Amino acid sequence: MSFFSFGQSAEIDVVLTDAETRKKAEHKTEDGKKDKYFLFYDGETVAGKVNVTLKNPGKRLEHQGIKIEFVGQIELYYDRGNHHEFVSLVKDLARPGELTQSQTFDFEFTHVEKPYESYTGQNVKLRYFLRATVSRRLNDISKEMDIVVHTLSTYPELNSSIKMEVGIEDCLHIEFEYNKSKYHLKDVIVGKIYFLLVRIKIKHMEIDIIKRETTGTGPSVYHENDTIAKYEIMDGAPVRGESIPIRLFLAGYEMTPTMRDINKKFSVRYYLNLVLIDEEERRYFKQQEITLWRKGDVVRKSMSSQATIGAQRFEGSKSSVSSMLDLKCRA
Amino acid sequence: MSDPTVADTRRLNSKPQDLTDAYGPPSNFLEIDVYDPQTVGVGRNRFTTYEVRMRTNLPIFKLKDSIVRRRYSDFEWLKNELERDSKIVVPPLPGKALKRQLPFRGDEGIFEEAFIEERRVGLEQFINRIAGHPLAQNERCLHMFLQDESLDRNYIPGKVQPSSDPEARCA
């Protein structure tokens, strides 16, 4: 921002080399709006041009150096001052001097590591951006361009089903089963609920998908729970021996891959919450974590030479466990 | 590993249901009726009692069909016991109607037919809600209220253990 009407000023803009061909992805901004940004994957090169356009042609622009940075950072909303940069690359485009006319500078950040997925949440934001800066004595001229990064995975080798028996002693015993423990974002949850004992008057049953964002460490940990979906799977009173099928398509919901302890700053985890409601509106529920991952689209020729699909390691998941009395009741 | 493009959404296998389970009486039968209000006593010592009849097939209740007589203050006693001893949120009782007990009213006060009926409905809703709560079913006070001839207010509060019950053992 320049208070003086005399002197020279300039506009900067950043243009990617592959702006015509590169795909864009939608991403939510902090105030909830959706915008489109260029989509990158881990290992891809980020290249383009920085255009510095002088506002008053004919006048010289003195500067302390021109550079472009590629930054990946985590920003906690309750601690805005501190940005945690986990990727920070810089290319100097011009040494301190002066520009007599508008100029364009090429840049290339080769095979940049982008270890985490872009995320805008309730209390935390992880973003990647290019920042071109013309340094000056009094005030810099700079421009940021956000990009979006997706982390891809392939089908996990180990993906056991989740099967458990839970209940309240002498009142309600059920066995629930979900066909996998790891689902990709366009996957289908196939499962069933089997009733072993029904001594309460159930009215209906639903499955909720809950997203839990955890920020902070040690004594100050914040959990933000958000119910992404509520899906009724049964209407009416079941009896012993009945089996209720579950078929829940995930593609319809806005979700991100599971993020565990990203740069030791935050986590985003997903849970299936099975809820039974009785005739007096009492709720009986059982929560179970699932792992979500992002499947790559069919790899196009232009990308295969650059993209390195990150292989994520998943922890081993629980196989069938029998445990009773794990169903919680809330009046 | 081949990359399936269409997910397998076929139902998971499940045991076929036993027909006696499918068409037999459900295991959650519990009905409590509060009816037949009777006003006993004379003058200022009058009070109203209601018949409380419980029918159930839940194994935790000793009697499958029981009838007792209770008055409003007995319901209050039960509410207090449950609020103190159990972890549940106890539903509200119909009002105490203190205003109706003041003298110089134009009507019968708490012995008005319409008021008694309103109270009867409230008490019935209250007891059905309570008795269906899994955590309340363990309380000694509830069993005494529903199935003992009279309330022993000097009882020892505690939990009821379910009697050994073949259906409770899971497959």
Short mmCIF file of C-alpha atoms in Angstrom, two decimals:
data_model
loop_
_atom_site.label_atom_id
_atom_site.label_comp_id
_atom_site.label_asym_id
_atom_site.label_seq_id
_atom_site.Cartn_x
_atom_site.Cartn_y
_atom_site.Cartn_z
CA MET A 1 0.00 0.00 0.00
CA SER A 2 1.57 3.25 -1.11
CA PHE A 3 0.68 6.58 0.43
CA PHE A 4 2.67 8.59 -2.04
CA SER A 5 1.20 9.36 -5.43
CA PHE A 6 4.60 10.13 -6.89
CA GLY A 7 7.28 7.49 -7.18
CA GLN A 8 6.84 4.20 -8.95
CA SER A 9 4.67 1.26 -8.10
CA ALA A 10 4.07 -2.07 -9.77
CA GLU A 11 1.68 -4.95 -9.99
CA ILE A 12 2.79 -8.53 -9.70
CA ASP A 13 1.06 -11.58 -10.90
CA VAL A 14 2.04 -15.20 -11.07
CA VAL A 15 1.10 -17.40 -14.01
CA LEU A 16 1.73 -21.15 -14.12
CA THR A 17 3.30 -22.67 -17.20
CA ASP A 18 0.63 -25.33 -17.40
CA ALA A 19 -2.29 -23.07 -16.48
CA GLU A 20 -4.21 -24.22 -19.56
CA THR A 21 -3.88 -27.94 -18.95
CA ARG A 22 -3.70 -28.31 -15.19
CA LYS A 23 -6.86 -29.39 -13.40
CA LYS A 24 -8.47 -27.24 -10.75
CA ALA A 25 -10.07 -28.52 -7.60
CA GLU A 26 -12.74 -26.97 -5.43
CA HIS A 27 -11.72 -26.05 -1.92
CA LYS A 28 -13.60 -24.37 0.86
CA THR A 29 -12.27 -21.04 2.11
CA GLU A 30 -12.30 -20.04 5.76
CA ASP A 31 -15.63 -18.26 5.45
CA GLY A 32 -17.28 -21.28 3.92
CA LYS A 33 -17.26 -20.23 0.28
CA LYS A 34 -15.99 -22.62 -2.37
CA ASP A 35 -13.30 -21.59 -4.78
CA LYS A 36 -11.30 -23.34 -7.48
CA TYR A 37 -7.55 -23.66 -7.29
CA PHE A 38 -4.89 -25.40 -9.36
CA LEU A 39 -4.46 -28.97 -8.16
CA PHE A 40 -1.03 -30.41 -7.43
CA TYR A 41 0.27 -33.71 -6.13
CA ASP A 42 3.35 -34.59 -4.13
CA GLY A 43 6.52 -34.52 -6.21
CA GLU A 44 5.14 -32.41 -9.04
CA THR A 45 7.14 -29.46 -10.33
CA VAL A 46 5.68 -25.99 -9.85
CA ALA A 47 6.81 -23.71 -12.67
CA GLY A 48 5.68 -20.49 -14.23
CA LYS A 49 6.33 -16.84 -14.72
CA VAL A 50 6.22 -13.80 -12.48
CA ASN A 51 5.07 -10.67 -14.33
CA VAL A 52 6.09 -7.35 -12.81
CA THR A 53 4.12 -4.57 -14.49
CA LEU A 54 5.13 -1.00 -13.81
CA LYS A 55 2.16 1.24 -13.08
CA ASN A 56 3.74 4.45 -14.35
CA PRO A 57 5.57 3.68 -17.55
CA GLY A 58 8.74 5.64 -17.98
CA LYS A 59 9.53 5.89 -14.26
CA ARG A 60 12.09 3.57 -12.70
CA LEU A 61 11.24 1.07 -9.96
CA GLU A 62 13.94 0.79 -7.33
CA HIS A 63 13.88 -2.46 -5.38
CA GLN A 64 15.82 -4.51 -2.84
CA GLY A 65 15.41 -7.78 -4.72
CA ILE A 66 12.68 -9.83 -6.40
CA LYS A 67 11.98 -13.37 -5.31
CA ILE A 68 9.37 -16.07 -5.40
CA GLU A 69 8.62 -18.52 -2.58
CA PHE A 70 6.77 -21.78 -2.41
CA VAL A 71 5.31 -22.21 1.05
CA GLY A 72 3.41 -24.94 2.80
CA GLN A 73 2.13 -23.85 6.18
CA ILE A 74 -0.20 -24.73 9.04
CA GLU A 75 -2.14 -21.96 10.69
CA LEU A 76 -3.99 -22.49 13.98
CA TYR A 77 -6.86 -20.03 14.28
CA TYR A 78 -6.32 -19.46 17.99
CA ASP A 79 -2.66 -18.67 17.38
CA ARG A 80 -2.74 -16.69 14.16
CA GLY A 81 0.58 -15.01 14.63
CA ASN A 82 2.54 -18.23 14.40
CA HIS A 83 2.59 -19.90 11.02
CA HIS A 84 4.21 -23.29 11.06
CA GLU A 85 5.97 -23.68 7.76
CA PHE A 86 6.75 -27.23 6.82
CA VAL A 87 7.79 -26.44 3.25
CA SER A 88 9.67 -23.28 2.43
CA LEU A 89 11.49 -22.85 -0.85
CA VAL A 90 12.72 -19.63 -2.38
CA LYS A 91 14.08 -18.61 -5.75
CA ASP A 92 15.72 -15.23 -6.23
CA LEU A 93 14.57 -13.71 -9.48
CA ALA A 94 16.47 -10.43 -9.43
CA ARG A 95 19.26 -8.93 -7.32
CA PRO A 96 18.65 -5.49 -5.72
CA GLY A 97 18.56 -2.88 -8.45
CA GLU A 98 16.00 -1.11 -10.54
CA LEU A 99 13.49 -1.95 -13.25
CA THR A 100 13.14 0.52 -16.11
CA GLN A 101 10.30 -1.35 -17.73
CA SER A 102 7.82 -4.14 -16.99
CA GLN A 103 9.52 -7.51 -16.87
CA THR A 104 8.76 -11.20 -16.70
CA PHE A 105 10.79 -13.71 -14.69
CA ASP A 106 10.68 -17.50 -15.14
CA PHE A 107 10.76 -19.78 -12.13
CA GLU A 108 10.71 -23.49 -11.46
CA PHE A 109 10.46 -25.40 -8.19
CA THR A 110 11.43 -28.88 -9.29
CA HIS A 111 9.76 -32.00 -7.89
CA VAL A 112 8.49 -30.20 -4.81
CA GLU A 113 7.65 -32.31 -1.81
CA LYS A 114 4.08 -31.71 -0.71
CA PRO A 115 3.63 -34.16 2.12
CA TYR A 116 0.18 -33.18 3.35
CA GLU A 117 -3.21 -32.46 1.85
CA SER A 118 -4.61 -28.92 1.83
CA TYR A 119 -7.17 -28.52 4.58
CA THR A 120 -9.42 -25.73 5.79
CA GLY A 121 -11.16 -26.63 9.00
CA GLN A 122 -12.83 -25.22 12.08
CA ASN A 123 -9.69 -24.32 14.00
CA VAL A 124 -6.85 -24.97 11.63
CA LYS A 125 -5.85 -24.40 8.05
CA LEU A 126 -3.12 -26.08 6.03
CA ARG A 127 -2.32 -24.36 2.78
CA TYR A 128 0.23 -24.18 0.02
CA PHE A 129 0.92 -21.01 -1.93
CA LEU A 130 3.35 -19.19 -4.17
CA ARG A 131 4.39 -15.75 -3.01
CA ALA A 132 6.16 -13.35 -5.34
CA THR A 133 7.75 -10.35 -3.65
CA VAL A 134 9.39 -7.15 -4.85
CA SER A 135 11.27 -5.95 -1.78
CA ARG A 136 11.49 -2.24 -1.23
CA ARG A 137 12.82 -0.01 1.51
CA LEU A 138 9.49 1.17 2.83
CA ASN A 139 6.95 -1.37 1.68
CA ASP A 140 7.16 -4.57 -0.27
CA ILE A 141 4.92 -5.41 -3.19
CA SER A 142 3.81 -9.00 -3.00
CA LYS A 143 1.22 -11.39 -4.40
CA GLU A 144 0.14 -14.77 -3.15
CA MET A 145 -1.37 -17.52 -5.22
CA ASP A 146 -2.91 -20.44 -3.37
CA ILE A 147 -2.83 -23.92 -4.78
CA VAL A 148 -4.54 -27.06 -3.57
CA VAL A 149 -2.72 -30.30 -2.85
CA HIS A 150 -4.35 -33.71 -2.69
CA THR A 151 -2.63 -36.73 -1.18
CA LEU A 152 -3.35 -39.96 -3.01
CA SER A 153 -3.19 -43.52 -1.83
CA THR A 154 -3.68 -46.92 -3.37
CA TYR A 155 -5.84 -49.76 -2.15
CA PRO A 156 -4.43 -50.83 1.22
CA GLU A 157 -3.05 -54.34 1.47
CA LEU A 158 -4.67 -54.90 4.81
CA ASN A 159 -8.32 -53.89 5.05
CA SER A 160 -10.15 -56.10 7.49
CA SER A 161 -13.81 -55.73 8.31
CA ILE A 162 -15.02 -54.32 11.58
CA LYS A 163 -17.23 -56.74 13.49
CA MET A 164 -18.27 -56.32 17.09
CA GLU A 165 -20.85 -57.42 19.60
CA VAL A 166 -22.02 -54.68 21.93
CA GLY A 167 -24.92 -54.04 24.23
CA ILE A 168 -26.44 -53.23 27.57
CA GLU A 169 -26.70 -56.20 29.89
CA ASP A 170 -30.08 -57.92 29.57
CA CYS A 171 -31.60 -55.10 27.53
CA LEU A 172 -30.05 -54.88 24.09
CA HIS A 173 -27.41 -56.97 22.37
CA ILE A 174 -26.41 -56.31 18.79
CA GLU A 175 -23.64 -57.37 16.50
CA PHE A 176 -22.59 -54.77 13.97
CA GLU A 177 -20.38 -55.34 10.97
CA TYR A 178 -18.87 -52.96 8.43
CA ASN A 179 -17.21 -54.59 5.42
CA LYS A 180 -13.97 -52.59 5.65
CA SER A 181 -12.04 -50.44 8.08
CA LYS A 182 -10.52 -48.25 5.36
CA TYR A 183 -12.73 -46.58 2.79
CA HIS A 184 -11.84 -44.29 -0.08
CA LEU A 185 -13.81 -41.08 -0.52
CA LYS A 186 -16.09 -42.53 -3.22
CA ASP A 187 -16.49 -45.90 -1.60
CA VAL A 188 -19.60 -47.61 -0.24
CA ILE A 189 -20.00 -48.76 3.33
CA VAL A 190 -21.66 -52.16 3.24
CA GLY A 191 -22.60 -53.64 6.56
CA LYS A 192 -25.29 -55.09 8.75
CA ILE A 193 -26.72 -54.90 12.22
CA TYR A 194 -27.80 -58.19 13.74
CA PHE A 195 -30.10 -58.16 16.78
CA LEU A 196 -29.33 -60.76 19.41
CA LEU A 197 -31.55 -59.48 22.20
CA VAL A 198 -34.16 -56.74 22.14
CA ARG A 199 -35.81 -55.88 25.42
CA ILE A 200 -36.34 -52.20 24.73
CA LYS A 201 -38.82 -50.62 22.36
CA ILE A 202 -36.73 -49.37 19.47
CA LYS A 203 -38.31 -46.85 17.15
CA HIS A 204 -35.59 -46.42 14.57
CA MET A 205 -31.88 -46.69 13.89
CA GLU A 206 -29.48 -44.49 12.01
CA ILE A 207 -25.81 -44.22 11.11
CA ASP A 208 -24.09 -40.89 11.48
CA ILE A 209 -20.73 -39.95 10.01
CA ILE A 210 -18.85 -37.75 12.42
CA LYS A 211 -15.77 -35.72 11.60
CA ARG A 212 -13.52 -34.84 14.52
CA GLU A 213 -10.88 -32.19 14.11
CA THR A 214 -8.32 -32.13 16.91
CA THR A 215 -5.89 -29.25 17.33
CA GLY A 216 -3.32 -28.49 19.97
CA THR A 217 -1.17 -30.67 22.14
CA GLY A 218 -0.77 -31.54 25.79
CA PRO A 219 -3.11 -29.68 28.14
CA SER A 220 -4.79 -27.53 25.49
CA VAL A 221 -6.39 -29.91 23.05
CA TYR A 222 -9.49 -28.83 21.13
CA HIS A 223 -11.91 -31.27 19.58
CA GLU A 224 -14.42 -30.06 17.04
CA ASN A 225 -17.09 -32.60 16.22
CA ASP A 226 -19.16 -32.18 13.11
CA THR A 227 -21.92 -34.55 12.01
CA ILE A 228 -21.38 -34.86 8.27
CA ALA A 229 -24.26 -37.23 7.62
CA LYS A 230 -27.24 -38.85 9.25
CA TYR A 231 -28.56 -41.84 7.44
CA GLU A 232 -31.59 -43.77 8.66
CA ILE A 233 -31.16 -47.51 8.18
CA MET A 234 -34.20 -48.81 10.02
CA ASP A 235 -37.67 -47.55 10.79
CA GLY A 236 -39.69 -49.68 13.21
CA ALA A 237 -39.15 -52.18 15.98
CA PRO A 238 -36.77 -55.08 15.36
CA VAL A 239 -36.87 -58.43 17.15
CA ARG A 240 -34.26 -61.03 17.89
CA GLY A 241 -32.66 -62.62 14.87
CA GLU A 242 -33.32 -59.71 12.53
CA SER A 243 -30.56 -58.45 10.30
CA ILE A 244 -30.65 -54.88 9.02
CA PRO A 245 -28.48 -54.14 5.96
CA ILE A 246 -26.39 -51.00 5.56
CA ARG A 247 -25.41 -49.49 2.25
CA LEU A 248 -24.01 -45.98 2.58
CA PHE A 249 -22.49 -44.22 -0.44
CA LEU A 250 -19.73 -41.87 0.66
CA ALA A 251 -19.40 -39.92 -2.59
CA GLY A 252 -22.35 -37.75 -1.67
CA TYR A 253 -20.67 -36.26 1.38
CA GLU A 254 -17.97 -33.64 1.67
CA MET A 255 -15.12 -35.37 3.40
CA THR A 256 -11.34 -35.33 3.44
CA PRO A 257 -8.93 -38.22 3.89
CA THR A 258 -8.15 -39.18 7.48
CA MET A 259 -5.25 -37.01 8.71
CA ARG A 260 -3.31 -38.26 11.69
CA ASP A 261 -1.11 -35.91 13.68
CA ILE A 262 -0.16 -33.72 10.73
CA ASN A 263 3.20 -32.17 11.47
CA LYS A 264 2.30 -32.83 15.13
CA LYS A 265 -0.25 -30.01 14.90
CA PHE A 266 -3.67 -31.44 14.12
CA SER A 267 -5.70 -34.48 13.20
CA VAL A 268 -8.87 -35.04 11.24
CA ARG A 269 -10.56 -38.35 11.94
CA TYR A 270 -13.84 -39.90 10.94
CA TYR A 271 -16.21 -42.06 12.93
CA LEU A 272 -19.30 -44.05 12.18
CA ASN A 273 -21.84 -43.57 14.93
CA LEU A 274 -24.53 -46.21 15.09
CA VAL A 275 -27.55 -44.76 16.92
CA LEU A 276 -30.66 -46.60 18.09
CA ILE A 277 -33.56 -44.53 19.35
CA ASP A 278 -36.33 -45.95 21.51
CA GLU A 279 -39.91 -44.85 21.88
CA GLU A 280 -39.04 -42.49 24.71
CA GLU A 281 -36.39 -40.76 22.56
CA ARG A 282 -33.57 -42.39 24.50
CA ARG A 283 -30.48 -42.82 22.32
CA TYR A 284 -28.15 -45.80 22.40
CA PHE A 285 -24.99 -45.34 20.41
CA LYS A 286 -21.70 -46.98 19.45
CA GLN A 287 -18.92 -45.07 17.75
CA GLN A 288 -16.31 -46.68 15.55
CA GLU A 289 -13.45 -45.02 13.76
CA ILE A 290 -12.92 -45.59 10.03
CA THR A 291 -9.98 -44.51 7.92
CA LEU A 292 -10.72 -42.49 4.80
CA TRP A 293 -8.28 -42.21 1.92
CA ARG A 294 -8.22 -40.53 -1.45
CA LYS A 295 -8.06 -42.68 -4.55
CA GLY A 296 -6.30 -41.23 -7.58
CA ASP A 297 -8.22 -40.78 -10.80
CA VAL A 298 -6.99 -42.63 -13.90
CA VAL A 299 -3.45 -41.33 -14.33
CA ARG A 300 -3.13 -39.28 -17.48
CA LYS A 301 -0.02 -39.40 -19.69
CA SER A 302 0.92 -35.78 -19.04
CA MET A 303 1.00 -36.38 -15.33
CA SER A 304 2.73 -39.73 -15.23
CA SER A 305 6.08 -38.19 -16.02
CA GLN A 306 5.86 -35.79 -13.10
CA ALA A 307 3.56 -37.18 -10.45
CA THR A 308 4.75 -39.47 -7.72
CA ILE A 309 1.79 -41.02 -6.07
CA GLY A 310 2.55 -41.04 -2.38
CA ALA A 311 2.14 -44.40 -0.78
CA GLN A 312 0.77 -43.97 2.68
CA ARG A 313 1.31 -46.56 5.32
CA PHE A 314 -1.75 -47.55 7.28
CA GLU A 315 -1.60 -49.00 10.76
CA GLY A 316 -3.00 -52.47 11.23
CA SER A 317 -6.69 -52.29 12.11
CA LYS A 318 -8.79 -54.28 14.55
CA SER A 319 -10.12 -57.60 13.34
CA SER A 320 -13.20 -59.16 14.86
CA VAL A 321 -13.43 -58.52 18.56
CA SER A 322 -16.18 -59.62 20.82
CA SER A 323 -16.87 -57.14 23.58
CA MET A 324 -20.12 -56.70 25.43
CA LEU A 325 -21.54 -53.80 27.35
CA ASP A 326 -19.99 -51.22 25.11
CA LEU A 327 -23.18 -49.57 23.96
CA LYS A 328 -23.82 -46.24 25.63
CA CYS A 329 -27.27 -45.00 26.54
CA ARG A 330 -28.21 -41.36 26.79
CA ALA A 331 -31.60 -40.40 28.17
CA MET B 1 -3.78 -55.80 -7.52
CA SER B 2 -6.58 -55.00 -9.96
CA ASP B 3 -8.34 -51.73 -9.44
CA PRO B 4 -12.10 -52.36 -9.37
CA THR B 5 -13.98 -49.41 -10.77
CA VAL B 6 -17.38 -50.37 -9.35
CA ALA B 7 -17.65 -51.17 -5.66
CA ASP B 8 -19.26 -54.40 -4.55
CA THR B 9 -22.44 -53.35 -2.80
CA ARG B 10 -24.02 -56.75 -2.30
CA ARG B 11 -25.46 -57.37 1.14
CA LEU B 12 -23.37 -59.13 3.71
CA ASN B 13 -24.41 -62.67 4.53
CA SER B 14 -26.60 -63.07 7.56
CA LYS B 15 -28.20 -65.93 9.42
CA PRO B 16 -31.79 -66.56 8.40
CA GLN B 17 -34.15 -65.58 11.18
CA ASP B 18 -35.83 -68.24 13.27
CA LEU B 19 -39.57 -68.14 12.54
CA THR B 20 -40.51 -68.30 16.19
CA ASP B 21 -38.42 -65.21 16.72
CA ALA B 22 -39.93 -63.50 13.72
CA TYR B 23 -43.55 -64.19 14.57
CA GLY B 24 -43.45 -64.77 18.29
CA PRO B 25 -44.22 -62.17 20.94
CA PRO B 26 -41.48 -59.55 21.18
CA SER B 27 -39.18 -59.66 24.21
CA ASN B 28 -39.78 -56.00 25.02
CA PHE B 29 -43.40 -56.19 26.16
CA LEU B 30 -44.00 -53.68 28.94
CA GLU B 31 -47.26 -51.89 29.53
CA ILE B 32 -48.29 -49.98 32.60
CA ASP B 33 -51.79 -48.65 33.02
CA VAL B 34 -52.72 -46.02 35.59
CA TYR B 35 -56.49 -45.97 35.99
CA ASP B 36 -59.49 -46.21 38.31
CA PRO B 37 -58.97 -43.14 40.50
CA GLN B 38 -60.65 -43.56 43.90
CA THR B 39 -60.94 -40.85 46.48
CA VAL B 40 -60.66 -42.23 49.99
CA GLY B 41 -61.16 -40.63 53.37
CA VAL B 42 -63.36 -37.70 54.44
CA GLY B 43 -63.12 -33.93 54.62
CA ARG B 44 -59.59 -32.59 54.77
CA ASN B 45 -58.06 -36.07 55.02
CA ARG B 46 -59.14 -37.12 51.61
CA PHE B 47 -56.71 -38.31 48.94
CA THR B 48 -56.93 -40.04 45.61
CA THR B 49 -55.37 -43.38 44.75
CA TYR B 50 -54.86 -44.87 41.32
CA GLU B 51 -54.58 -48.48 40.27
CA VAL B 52 -51.19 -49.18 38.67
CA ARG B 53 -51.22 -52.34 36.61
CA MET B 54 -48.06 -53.63 34.97
CA ARG B 55 -47.96 -56.31 32.33
CA THR B 56 -44.59 -57.41 31.01
CA ASN B 57 -42.46 -60.27 29.81
CA LEU B 58 -39.15 -58.69 30.82
CA PRO B 59 -37.26 -61.17 32.98
CA ILE B 60 -36.02 -58.49 35.34
CA PHE B 61 -39.48 -58.07 36.85
CA LYS B 62 -40.45 -60.87 39.19
CA LEU B 63 -44.16 -60.64 38.47
CA LYS B 64 -45.35 -60.63 34.89
CA ASP B 65 -48.71 -59.16 35.87
CA SER B 66 -49.04 -57.00 38.95
CA ILE B 67 -51.60 -54.59 40.34
CA VAL B 68 -51.01 -52.10 43.14
CA ARG B 69 -52.66 -48.90 44.41
CA ARG B 70 -50.62 -45.74 44.58
CA ARG B 71 -51.23 -42.07 45.34
CA TYR B 72 -49.49 -38.96 43.99
CA SER B 73 -47.03 -38.72 46.88
CA ASP B 74 -45.91 -42.29 46.17
CA PHE B 75 -44.99 -41.21 42.66
CA GLU B 76 -43.08 -38.27 44.15
CA TRP B 77 -41.22 -40.64 46.43
CA LEU B 78 -40.22 -42.79 43.46
CA LYS B 79 -39.02 -39.74 41.53
CA ASN B 80 -36.86 -38.61 44.45
CA GLU B 81 -35.37 -42.06 44.98
CA LEU B 82 -34.44 -42.33 41.31
CA GLU B 83 -33.00 -38.83 41.17
CA ARG B 84 -30.79 -39.62 44.11
CA ASP B 85 -29.65 -43.12 43.28
CA SER B 86 -29.69 -43.59 39.56
CA LYS B 87 -27.78 -41.76 36.87
CA ILE B 88 -30.79 -41.13 34.68
CA VAL B 89 -32.56 -37.90 33.95
CA VAL B 90 -35.95 -38.48 35.56
CA PRO B 91 -38.92 -37.21 33.52
CA PRO B 92 -41.23 -34.68 35.17
CA LEU B 93 -44.35 -35.54 37.11
CA PRO B 94 -47.63 -33.76 36.51
CA GLY B 95 -47.86 -30.70 38.75
CA LYS B 96 -48.42 -30.65 42.49
CA ALA B 97 -51.35 -28.27 42.04
CA LEU B 98 -50.85 -26.48 45.35
CA LYS B 99 -53.24 -23.76 44.31
CA ARG B 100 -55.98 -26.28 44.03
CA GLN B 101 -55.45 -27.24 47.67
CA LEU B 102 -56.18 -23.74 48.95
CA PRO B 103 -59.56 -23.11 50.58
CA PHE B 104 -62.40 -20.98 49.23
CA ARG B 105 -62.25 -22.37 45.71
CA GLY B 106 -65.43 -22.48 43.70
CA ASP B 107 -64.74 -26.07 42.64
CA GLU B 108 -63.64 -29.39 44.10
CA GLY B 109 -59.92 -28.44 43.98
CA ILE B 110 -57.81 -31.53 43.60
CA PHE B 111 -60.84 -33.73 43.53
CA GLU B 112 -62.20 -32.16 40.35
CA GLU B 113 -62.88 -34.89 37.83
CA ALA B 114 -61.10 -33.10 35.01
CA PHE B 115 -58.04 -32.46 37.15
CA ILE B 116 -57.85 -36.07 38.31
CA GLU B 117 -58.05 -37.26 34.72
CA GLU B 118 -55.29 -34.84 33.67
CA ARG B 119 -53.14 -36.06 36.53
CA ARG B 120 -53.85 -39.71 35.75
CA VAL B 121 -52.61 -39.24 32.19
CA GLY B 122 -49.45 -37.53 33.41
CA LEU B 123 -48.73 -40.26 35.96
CA GLU B 124 -49.22 -42.96 33.34
CA GLN B 125 -46.78 -41.26 30.96
CA PHE B 126 -44.30 -40.80 33.78
CA ILE B 127 -44.28 -44.41 34.95
CA ASN B 128 -44.10 -45.85 31.45
CA ARG B 129 -41.13 -43.66 30.58
CA ILE B 130 -39.31 -44.61 33.76
CA ALA B 131 -39.99 -48.31 33.69
CA GLY B 132 -38.69 -48.62 30.13
CA HIS B 133 -35.32 -47.13 31.00
CA PRO B 134 -32.62 -49.82 31.17
CA LEU B 135 -30.85 -48.05 34.06
CA ALA B 136 -34.03 -47.52 36.08
CA GLN B 137 -34.95 -51.20 35.77
CA ASN B 138 -32.05 -52.04 38.07
CA GLU B 139 -33.33 -49.90 40.92
CA ARG B 140 -34.96 -51.59 43.91
CA CYS B 141 -37.31 -48.64 44.44
CA LEU B 142 -38.89 -49.08 41.02
CA HIS B 143 -39.63 -52.74 41.64
CA MET B 144 -41.07 -51.98 45.04
CA PHE B 145 -43.24 -49.23 43.59
CA LEU B 146 -44.63 -51.42 40.83
CA GLN B 147 -44.93 -54.82 42.45
CA ASP B 148 -44.98 -54.64 46.24
CA GLU B 149 -48.34 -54.19 47.95
CA SER B 150 -47.18 -51.11 49.84
CA LEU B 151 -44.14 -48.90 49.88
CA ASP B 152 -41.69 -49.43 52.69
CA ARG B 153 -40.14 -45.99 52.97
CA ASN B 154 -37.51 -47.39 55.33
CA TYR B 155 -36.22 -49.79 52.73
CA ILE B 156 -32.57 -50.16 51.90
CA PRO B 157 -31.96 -48.64 48.48
CA GLY B 158 -30.01 -50.80 46.06
CA LYS B 159 -29.83 -52.49 42.72
CA VAL B 160 -31.82 -55.46 41.51
CA GLN B 161 -29.87 -58.28 39.96
CA PRO B 162 -31.57 -59.88 37.00
CA SER B 163 -32.52 -63.46 37.73
CA SER B 164 -30.65 -66.09 35.75
CA ASP B 165 -32.20 -65.84 32.35
CA PRO B 166 -31.45 -68.18 29.44
CA GLU B 167 -32.33 -65.59 26.79
CA ALA B 168 -29.63 -63.22 28.05
CA ARG B 169 -26.85 -65.53 27.02
CA CYS B 170 -25.83 -64.68 23.52
CA ALA B 171 -25.28 -67.05 20.65
#
